[in-house]
XYZ file of C-alpha atoms in Angstrom:
117
model
C -0.280 0.052 0.223
C 1.466 3.447 -1.012
C 0.889 6.753 1.112
C -2.073 7.730 -1.285
C -3.944 4.661 -0.883
C -6.280 4.274 1.853
C -7.206 0.471 2.831
C -10.410 -0.314 1.519
C -11.885 -2.016 4.908
C -10.675 0.040 7.893
C -12.639 -2.455 10.034
C -15.140 -1.921 12.885
C -15.657 1.262 14.321
C -13.762 1.446 17.686
C -13.853 3.939 20.750
C -10.554 6.397 21.603
C -10.160 4.134 24.636
C -9.081 1.202 22.480
C -7.271 3.069 19.408
C -3.886 1.783 19.365
C -0.708 4.007 19.237
C 0.626 3.079 15.831
C -2.520 3.053 14.063
C -2.500 4.898 10.628
C -4.454 8.183 10.012
C -5.679 9.043 6.553
C -7.412 12.241 5.507
C -11.029 12.337 3.898
C -9.043 11.965 0.521
C -7.521 8.680 1.367
C -3.844 10.210 1.686
C -2.071 8.730 4.499
C -1.492 11.514 7.358
C 0.751 9.605 9.517
C 0.019 7.492 12.370
C -1.389 7.664 15.779
C 0.999 8.995 18.191
C -1.042 9.292 21.244
C -4.611 9.824 22.270
C -5.446 12.726 24.240
C -8.509 12.133 26.368
C -9.528 12.289 29.943
C -10.760 8.733 30.796
C -12.342 9.588 33.831
C -15.036 12.265 32.521
C -14.969 10.201 29.268
C -14.134 13.283 26.982
C -11.571 12.642 24.221
C -9.861 15.842 23.227
C -8.047 14.441 20.042
C -4.939 12.556 18.555
C -1.347 13.368 18.512
C -0.295 12.248 15.059
C 3.227 11.447 13.915
C 3.662 12.885 10.375
C 6.358 13.275 8.003
C 6.806 16.878 9.177
C 6.698 16.066 12.848
C 3.868 15.569 15.407
C 0.584 17.405 14.946
C -2.624 17.803 16.831
C -5.905 16.658 15.426
C -8.524 18.037 17.924
C -11.651 15.696 18.460
C -13.900 18.004 15.940
C -11.197 17.124 12.997
C -11.584 13.401 13.934
C -14.255 11.766 11.360
C -13.714 8.164 12.409
C -11.748 5.800 14.874
C -11.437 2.413 13.308
C -9.733 -0.807 13.803
C -7.242 -0.690 11.388
C -7.181 3.131 10.660
C -8.484 6.850 11.785
C -9.933 9.511 9.392
C -9.431 13.168 9.895
C -11.056 15.942 8.003
C -8.071 17.951 6.934
C -4.730 17.092 5.060
C -1.716 16.639 7.209
C -0.243 20.190 6.327
C -3.334 21.831 7.999
C -3.022 20.259 11.351
C -1.420 22.687 14.074
C 1.671 21.780 16.223
C 0.493 20.353 19.213
C 1.805 23.548 21.386
C 0.205 25.661 18.483
C -3.157 24.560 18.739
C -5.580 26.915 20.828
C -7.814 23.898 21.925
C -4.440 22.025 23.134
C -3.396 25.341 25.268
C -6.775 25.495 26.753
C -6.942 21.866 27.614
C -3.599 22.442 29.199
C -5.142 24.815 31.570
C -7.414 22.500 32.598
C -6.535 21.148 36.257
C -6.544 17.341 35.484
C -5.833 17.515 31.626
C -3.273 19.861 31.680
C -0.986 17.004 33.590
C -2.010 14.398 30.993
C -1.120 16.533 28.010
C 2.039 17.609 29.376
C 2.572 14.257 30.369
C 2.051 13.082 26.691
C 3.997 15.927 25.420
C 7.104 15.195 27.378
C 6.818 11.590 26.500
C 6.869 12.645 22.954
C 9.896 14.833 23.515
C 12.055 12.230 25.339
C 14.952 11.422 23.480
C 14.847 7.880 22.063
């Protein structure tokens, strides 16, 4: 499969609670955007905030309103990779960081992404 081909069958819809890191991410046109690096959610309040996506241009943030679907074998977002902001530049990510419980989760996720490998 090339970067321009979405799989014909992404499998059954899944909850953000079980979406695996490394799951391919496609835009609506079927172009591969990247892969899920981390799901940002407040599981205690059952709130899905979005996805940190590893793209060829670095990490990007797809807020929940841009996520069209989560499936066993892929996620679909509403915009091309070039239109996704860096996690630190997205206003909804900044607001989420200011939330009491979520800020810690976002910082933890961001620190994990930034640590040397």
